[in-house]
Coordinates of N, CA and C in Angstrom, one line a residue:
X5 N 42.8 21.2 13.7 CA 42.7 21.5 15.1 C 42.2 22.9 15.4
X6 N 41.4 23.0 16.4 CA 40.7 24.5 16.1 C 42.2 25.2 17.4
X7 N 42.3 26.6 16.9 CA 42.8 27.5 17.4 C 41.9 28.5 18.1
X8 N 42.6 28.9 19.2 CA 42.0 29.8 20.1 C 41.6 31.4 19.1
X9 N 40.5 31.6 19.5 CA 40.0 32.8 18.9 C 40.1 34.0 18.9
X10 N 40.3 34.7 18.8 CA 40.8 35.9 19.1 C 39.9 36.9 19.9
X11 N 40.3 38.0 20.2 CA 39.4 38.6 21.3 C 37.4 39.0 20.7
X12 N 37.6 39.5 19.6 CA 36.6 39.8 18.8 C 36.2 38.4 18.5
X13 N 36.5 37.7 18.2 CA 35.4 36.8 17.8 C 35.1 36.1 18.7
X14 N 35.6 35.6 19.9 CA 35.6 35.1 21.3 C 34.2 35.9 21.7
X15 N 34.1 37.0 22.1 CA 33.1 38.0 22.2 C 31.6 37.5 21.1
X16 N 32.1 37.6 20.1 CA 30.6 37.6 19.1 C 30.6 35.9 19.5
X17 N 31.0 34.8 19.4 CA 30.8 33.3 19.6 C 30.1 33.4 21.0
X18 N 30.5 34.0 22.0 CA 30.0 33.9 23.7 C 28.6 34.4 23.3
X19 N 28.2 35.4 22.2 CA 26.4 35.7 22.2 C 25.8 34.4 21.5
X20 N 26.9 34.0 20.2 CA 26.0 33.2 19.7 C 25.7 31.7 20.5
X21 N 26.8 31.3 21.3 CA 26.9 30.5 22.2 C 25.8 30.6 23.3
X22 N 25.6 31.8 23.9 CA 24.8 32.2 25.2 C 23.0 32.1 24.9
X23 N 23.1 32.9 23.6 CA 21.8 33.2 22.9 C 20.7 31.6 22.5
X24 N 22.1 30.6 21.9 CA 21.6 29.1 21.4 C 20.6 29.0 20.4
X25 N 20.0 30.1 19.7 CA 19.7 30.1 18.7 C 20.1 31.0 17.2
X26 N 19.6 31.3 16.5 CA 20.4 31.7 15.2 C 20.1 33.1 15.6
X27 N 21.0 33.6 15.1 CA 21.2 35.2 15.6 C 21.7 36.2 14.2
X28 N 21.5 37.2 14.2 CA 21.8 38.3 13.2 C 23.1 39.2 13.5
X29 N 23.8 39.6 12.4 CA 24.6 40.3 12.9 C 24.3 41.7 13.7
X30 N 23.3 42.3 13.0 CA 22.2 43.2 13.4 C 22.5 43.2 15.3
X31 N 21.9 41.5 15.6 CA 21.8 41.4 16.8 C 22.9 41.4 17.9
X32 N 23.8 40.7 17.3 CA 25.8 40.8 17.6 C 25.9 42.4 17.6
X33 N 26.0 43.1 16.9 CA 26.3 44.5 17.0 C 25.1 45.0 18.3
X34 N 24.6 45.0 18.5 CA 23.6 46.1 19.2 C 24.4 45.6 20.7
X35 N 24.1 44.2 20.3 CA 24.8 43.8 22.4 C 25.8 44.1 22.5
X36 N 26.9 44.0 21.9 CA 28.2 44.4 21.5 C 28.6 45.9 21.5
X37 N 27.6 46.5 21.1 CA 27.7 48.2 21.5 C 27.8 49.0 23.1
X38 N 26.6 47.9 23.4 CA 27.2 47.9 25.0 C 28.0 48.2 25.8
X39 N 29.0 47.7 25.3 CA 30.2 47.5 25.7 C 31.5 48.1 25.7
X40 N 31.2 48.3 23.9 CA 32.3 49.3 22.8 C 32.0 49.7 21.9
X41 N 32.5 50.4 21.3 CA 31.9 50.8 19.8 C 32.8 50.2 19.0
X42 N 31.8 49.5 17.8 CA 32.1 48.9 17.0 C 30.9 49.2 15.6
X43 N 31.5 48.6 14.6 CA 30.9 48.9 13.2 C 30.6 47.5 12.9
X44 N 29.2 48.2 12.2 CA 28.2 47.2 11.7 C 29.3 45.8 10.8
X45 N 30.0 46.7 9.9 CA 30.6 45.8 8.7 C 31.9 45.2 9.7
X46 N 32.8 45.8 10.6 CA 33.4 44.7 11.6 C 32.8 43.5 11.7
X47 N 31.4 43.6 12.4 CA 30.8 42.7 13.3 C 30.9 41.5 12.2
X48 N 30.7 42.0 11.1 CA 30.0 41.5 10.1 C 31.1 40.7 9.3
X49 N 32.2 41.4 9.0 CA 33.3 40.6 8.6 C 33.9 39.9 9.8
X50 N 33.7 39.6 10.9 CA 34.1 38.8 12.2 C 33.1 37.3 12.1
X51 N 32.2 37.5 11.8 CA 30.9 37.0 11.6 C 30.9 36.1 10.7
X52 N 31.2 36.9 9.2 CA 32.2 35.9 7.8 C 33.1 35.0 8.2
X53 N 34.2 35.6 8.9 CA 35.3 34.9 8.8 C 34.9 33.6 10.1
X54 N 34.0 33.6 11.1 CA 33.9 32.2 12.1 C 33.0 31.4 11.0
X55 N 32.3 32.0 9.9 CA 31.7 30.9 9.0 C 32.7 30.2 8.4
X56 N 33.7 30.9 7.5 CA 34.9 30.7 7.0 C 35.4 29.9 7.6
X57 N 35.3 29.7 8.4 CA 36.3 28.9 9.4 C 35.6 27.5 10.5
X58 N 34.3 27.7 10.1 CA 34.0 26.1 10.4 C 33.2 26.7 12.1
X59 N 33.1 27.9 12.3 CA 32.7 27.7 13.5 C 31.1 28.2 13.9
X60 N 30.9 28.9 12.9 CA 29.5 28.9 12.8 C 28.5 28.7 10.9
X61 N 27.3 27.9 11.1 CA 26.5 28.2 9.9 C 25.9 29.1 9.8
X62 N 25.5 29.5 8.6 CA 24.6 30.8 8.4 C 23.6 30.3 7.0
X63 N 22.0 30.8 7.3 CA 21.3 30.5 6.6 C 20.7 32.3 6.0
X64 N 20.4 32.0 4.4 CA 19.7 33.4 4.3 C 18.1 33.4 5.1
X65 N 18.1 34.6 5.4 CA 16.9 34.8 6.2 C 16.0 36.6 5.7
X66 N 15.6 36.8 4.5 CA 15.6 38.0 3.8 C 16.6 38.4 3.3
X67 N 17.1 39.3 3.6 CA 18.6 40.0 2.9 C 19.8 40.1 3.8
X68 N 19.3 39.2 5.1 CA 20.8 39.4 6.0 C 20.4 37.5 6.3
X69 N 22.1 37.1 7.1 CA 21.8 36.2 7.4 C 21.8 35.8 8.5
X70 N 21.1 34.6 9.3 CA 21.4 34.0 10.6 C 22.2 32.6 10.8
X71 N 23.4 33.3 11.3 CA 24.1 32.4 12.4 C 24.3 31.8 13.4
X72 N 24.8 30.5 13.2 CA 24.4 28.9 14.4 C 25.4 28.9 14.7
X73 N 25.8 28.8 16.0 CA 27.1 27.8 16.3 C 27.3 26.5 15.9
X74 N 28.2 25.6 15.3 CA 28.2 24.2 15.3 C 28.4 23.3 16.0
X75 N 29.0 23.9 17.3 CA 29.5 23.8 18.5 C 29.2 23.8 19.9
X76 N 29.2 23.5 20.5 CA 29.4 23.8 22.2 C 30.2 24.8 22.4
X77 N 30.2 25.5 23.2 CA 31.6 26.1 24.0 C 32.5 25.4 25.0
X78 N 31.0 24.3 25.6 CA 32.0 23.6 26.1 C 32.9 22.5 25.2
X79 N 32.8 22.1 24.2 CA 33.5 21.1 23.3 C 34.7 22.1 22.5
X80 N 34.2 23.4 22.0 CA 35.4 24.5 21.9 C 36.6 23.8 22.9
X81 N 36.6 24.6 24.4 CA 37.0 24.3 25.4 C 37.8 23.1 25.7
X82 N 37.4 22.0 25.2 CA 37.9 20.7 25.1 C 39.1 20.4 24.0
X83 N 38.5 20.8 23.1 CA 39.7 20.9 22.1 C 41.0 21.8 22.2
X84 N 40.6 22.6 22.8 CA 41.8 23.7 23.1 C 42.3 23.1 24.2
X85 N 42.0 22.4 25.0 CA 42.6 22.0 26.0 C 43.4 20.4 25.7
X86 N 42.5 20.0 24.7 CA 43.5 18.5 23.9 C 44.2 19.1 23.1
X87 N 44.2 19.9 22.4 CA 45.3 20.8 21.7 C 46.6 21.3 22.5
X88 N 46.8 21.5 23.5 CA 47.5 22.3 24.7 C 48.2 21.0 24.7
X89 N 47.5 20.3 25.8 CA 48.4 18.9 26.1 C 48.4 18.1 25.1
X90 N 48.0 17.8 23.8 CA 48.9 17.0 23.1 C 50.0 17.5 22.3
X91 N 50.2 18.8 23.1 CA 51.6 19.6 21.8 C 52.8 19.3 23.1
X92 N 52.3 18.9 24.6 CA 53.2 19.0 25.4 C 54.4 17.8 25.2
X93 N 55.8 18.2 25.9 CA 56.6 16.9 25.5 C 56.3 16.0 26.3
X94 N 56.2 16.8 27.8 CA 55.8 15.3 28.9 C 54.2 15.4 29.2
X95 N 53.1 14.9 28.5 CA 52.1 15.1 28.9 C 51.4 14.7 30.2
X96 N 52.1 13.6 31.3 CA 51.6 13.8 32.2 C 52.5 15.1 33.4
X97 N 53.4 15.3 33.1 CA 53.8 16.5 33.6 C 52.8 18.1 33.4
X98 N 52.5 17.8 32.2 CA 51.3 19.1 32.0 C 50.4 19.0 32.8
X99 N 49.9 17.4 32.7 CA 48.4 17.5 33.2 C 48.6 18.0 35.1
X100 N 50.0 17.2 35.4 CA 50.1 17.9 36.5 C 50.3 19.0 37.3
X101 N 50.9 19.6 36.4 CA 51.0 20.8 36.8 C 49.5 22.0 36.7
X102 N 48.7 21.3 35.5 CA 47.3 22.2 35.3 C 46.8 21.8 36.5
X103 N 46.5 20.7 36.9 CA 45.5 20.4 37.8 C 46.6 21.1 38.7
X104 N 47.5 21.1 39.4 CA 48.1 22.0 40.7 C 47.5 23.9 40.5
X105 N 47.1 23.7 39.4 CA 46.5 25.6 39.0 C 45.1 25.5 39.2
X106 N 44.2 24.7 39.9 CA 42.6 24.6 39.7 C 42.3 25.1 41.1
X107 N 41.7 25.7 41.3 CA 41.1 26.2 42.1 C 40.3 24.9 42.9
X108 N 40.0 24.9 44.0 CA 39.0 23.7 45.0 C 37.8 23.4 43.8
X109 N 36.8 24.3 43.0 CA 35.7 24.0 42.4 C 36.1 23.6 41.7
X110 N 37.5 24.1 40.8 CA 37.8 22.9 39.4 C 37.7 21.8 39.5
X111 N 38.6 21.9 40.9 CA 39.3 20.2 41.5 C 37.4 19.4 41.5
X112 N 36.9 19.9 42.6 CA 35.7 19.4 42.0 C 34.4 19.1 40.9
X113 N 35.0 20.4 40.0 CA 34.1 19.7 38.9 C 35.0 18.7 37.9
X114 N 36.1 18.8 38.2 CA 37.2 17.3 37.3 C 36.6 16.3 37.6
X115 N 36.8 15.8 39.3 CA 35.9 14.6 40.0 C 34.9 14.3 39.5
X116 N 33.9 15.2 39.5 CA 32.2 14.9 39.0 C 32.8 14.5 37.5
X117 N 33.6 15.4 36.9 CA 33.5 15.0 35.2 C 34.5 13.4 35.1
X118 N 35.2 13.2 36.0 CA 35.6 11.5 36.1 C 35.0 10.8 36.1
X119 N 34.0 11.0 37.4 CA 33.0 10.1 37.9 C 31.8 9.8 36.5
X120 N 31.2 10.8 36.0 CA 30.3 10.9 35.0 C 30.9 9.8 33.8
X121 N 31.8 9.8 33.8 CA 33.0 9.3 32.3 C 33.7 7.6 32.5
X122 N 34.4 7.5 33.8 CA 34.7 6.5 34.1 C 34.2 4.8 33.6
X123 N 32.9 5.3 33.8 CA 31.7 3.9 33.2 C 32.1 3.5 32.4
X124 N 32.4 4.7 31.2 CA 32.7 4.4 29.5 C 34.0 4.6 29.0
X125 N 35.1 4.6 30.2 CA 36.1 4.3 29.7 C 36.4 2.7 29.6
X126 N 36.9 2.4 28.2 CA 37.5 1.1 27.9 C 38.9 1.2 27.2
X127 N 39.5 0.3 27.7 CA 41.0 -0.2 26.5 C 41.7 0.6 27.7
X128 N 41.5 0.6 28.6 CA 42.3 1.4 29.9 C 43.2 0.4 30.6
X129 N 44.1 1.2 31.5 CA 45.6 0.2 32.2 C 44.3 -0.2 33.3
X130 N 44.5 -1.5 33.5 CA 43.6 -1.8 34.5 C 43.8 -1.5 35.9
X131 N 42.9 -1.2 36.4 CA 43.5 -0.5 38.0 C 43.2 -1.4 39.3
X132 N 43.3 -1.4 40.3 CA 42.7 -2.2 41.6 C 41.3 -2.9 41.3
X133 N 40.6 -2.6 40.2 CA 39.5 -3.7 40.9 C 38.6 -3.7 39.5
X134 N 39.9 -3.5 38.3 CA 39.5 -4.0 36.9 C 40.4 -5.8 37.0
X135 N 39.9 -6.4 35.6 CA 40.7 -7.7 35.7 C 42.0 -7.8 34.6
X136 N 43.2 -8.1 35.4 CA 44.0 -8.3 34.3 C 44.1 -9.6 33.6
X137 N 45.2 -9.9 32.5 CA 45.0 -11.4 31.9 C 45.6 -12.2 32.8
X138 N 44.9 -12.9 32.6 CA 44.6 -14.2 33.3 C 44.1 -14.6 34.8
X139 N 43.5 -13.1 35.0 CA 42.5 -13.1 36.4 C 41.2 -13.8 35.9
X140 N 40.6 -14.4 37.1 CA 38.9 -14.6 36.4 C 38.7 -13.4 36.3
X141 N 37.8 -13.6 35.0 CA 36.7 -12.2 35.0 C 35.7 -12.4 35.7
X142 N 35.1 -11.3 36.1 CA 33.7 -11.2 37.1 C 32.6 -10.4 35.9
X143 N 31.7 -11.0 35.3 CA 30.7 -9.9 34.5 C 30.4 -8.8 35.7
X144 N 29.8 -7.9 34.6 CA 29.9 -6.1 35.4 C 28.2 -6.1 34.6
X145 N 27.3 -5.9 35.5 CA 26.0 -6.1 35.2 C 26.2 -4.5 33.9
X146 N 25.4 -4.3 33.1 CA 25.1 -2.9 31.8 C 26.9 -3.0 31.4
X147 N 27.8 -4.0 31.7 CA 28.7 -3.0 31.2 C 28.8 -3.5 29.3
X148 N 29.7 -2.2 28.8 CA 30.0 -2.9 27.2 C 30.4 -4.2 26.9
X149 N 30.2 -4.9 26.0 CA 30.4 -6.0 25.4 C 29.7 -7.4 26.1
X150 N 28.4 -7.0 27.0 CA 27.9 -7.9 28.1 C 27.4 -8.9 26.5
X151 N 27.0 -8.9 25.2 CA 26.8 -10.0 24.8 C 28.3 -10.7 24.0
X152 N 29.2 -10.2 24.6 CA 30.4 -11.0 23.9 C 30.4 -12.4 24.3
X153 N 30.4 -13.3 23.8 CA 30.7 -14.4 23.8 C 31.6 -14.8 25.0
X154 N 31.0 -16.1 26.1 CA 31.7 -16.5 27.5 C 32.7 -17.1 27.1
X155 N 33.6 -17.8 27.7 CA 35.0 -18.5 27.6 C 34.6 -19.8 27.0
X156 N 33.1 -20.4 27.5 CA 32.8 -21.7 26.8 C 31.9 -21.7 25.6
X157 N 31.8 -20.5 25.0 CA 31.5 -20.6 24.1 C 32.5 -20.0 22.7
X158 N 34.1 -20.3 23.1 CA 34.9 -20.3 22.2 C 34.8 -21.4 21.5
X159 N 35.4 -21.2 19.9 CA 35.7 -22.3 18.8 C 36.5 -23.4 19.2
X160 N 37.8 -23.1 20.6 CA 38.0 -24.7 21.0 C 36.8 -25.4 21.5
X161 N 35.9 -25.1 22.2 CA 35.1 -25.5 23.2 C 34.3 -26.2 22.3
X162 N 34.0 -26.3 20.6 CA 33.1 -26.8 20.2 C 31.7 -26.4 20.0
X163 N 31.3 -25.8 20.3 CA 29.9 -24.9 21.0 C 29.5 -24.2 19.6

């Protein structure tokens, strides 16, 4: 399970993240100077250790190398946030209480990211206007399993 990063490497991942292509440490240090002073061989042993650690690739490129993220930030983000709530004891208690901490835009980009997701959620508690057993089913035009086999073309039915 990935763990939250630490302030330095949080920093150098947000260039390599922002940037979206392979980058040099060379390159990490200069923007990063910006900001604070820092040394080449930091950047560089910060740089080692997110390869070390599964969070970025690096290819030789001359005598220095370039590093990828393997990642999203947004899928980072995700994990740390399914890391968070699956360590909780009451996890719908967490979730409640996080969403009471969202600001109106969170609250709205949750919605959009429900809405977006919903479609492809399966194996779910069925809600108002999914079917439970022994309701008719109604086919759902594109949805999954549309070529599963109908009710009369079960092995009692002969078919």
């Amino acid at each position: 399970m990935p763990r939250q990063l630490g302030d330095l490497e949080d920093a150098v991942m947000t260039r390599v993240w922002q940037w979206n292509r392979p980058v040099t440490v060379r390159e990490v240090l200069e923007d990063l100077q910006r900001e604070r002073s820092i040394a080449y061989t930091t950047v560089m042993t910060v740089m080692d250790n997110l390869h070390q650690k599964g969070w970025v690739r690096r290819e030789v490129d001359g005598r220095a190398y370039r590093y990828t993220a393997v990642s999203t930030r947004a899928a980072y983000s995700a994990a740390l946030m399914n890391e968070a709530w699956s360590q909780s004891d009451n996890p719908a208690a967490a979730l409640v209480a996080f969403f009471g901490m969202m600001s109106a835009e969170q609250r709205e980009a949750l919605q959009d990211a429900v809405r977006m997701v919903s479609p492809n959620l399966t194996g779910t508690t069925p809600g108002p206007t999914e079917t439970t057993p022994g309701s008719p089913a109604e086919p759902t035009a594109g949805a999954a399993g549309d070529d599963a086999p109908t009710d009369d073309a079960t092995p009692e039915s002969g078919r």
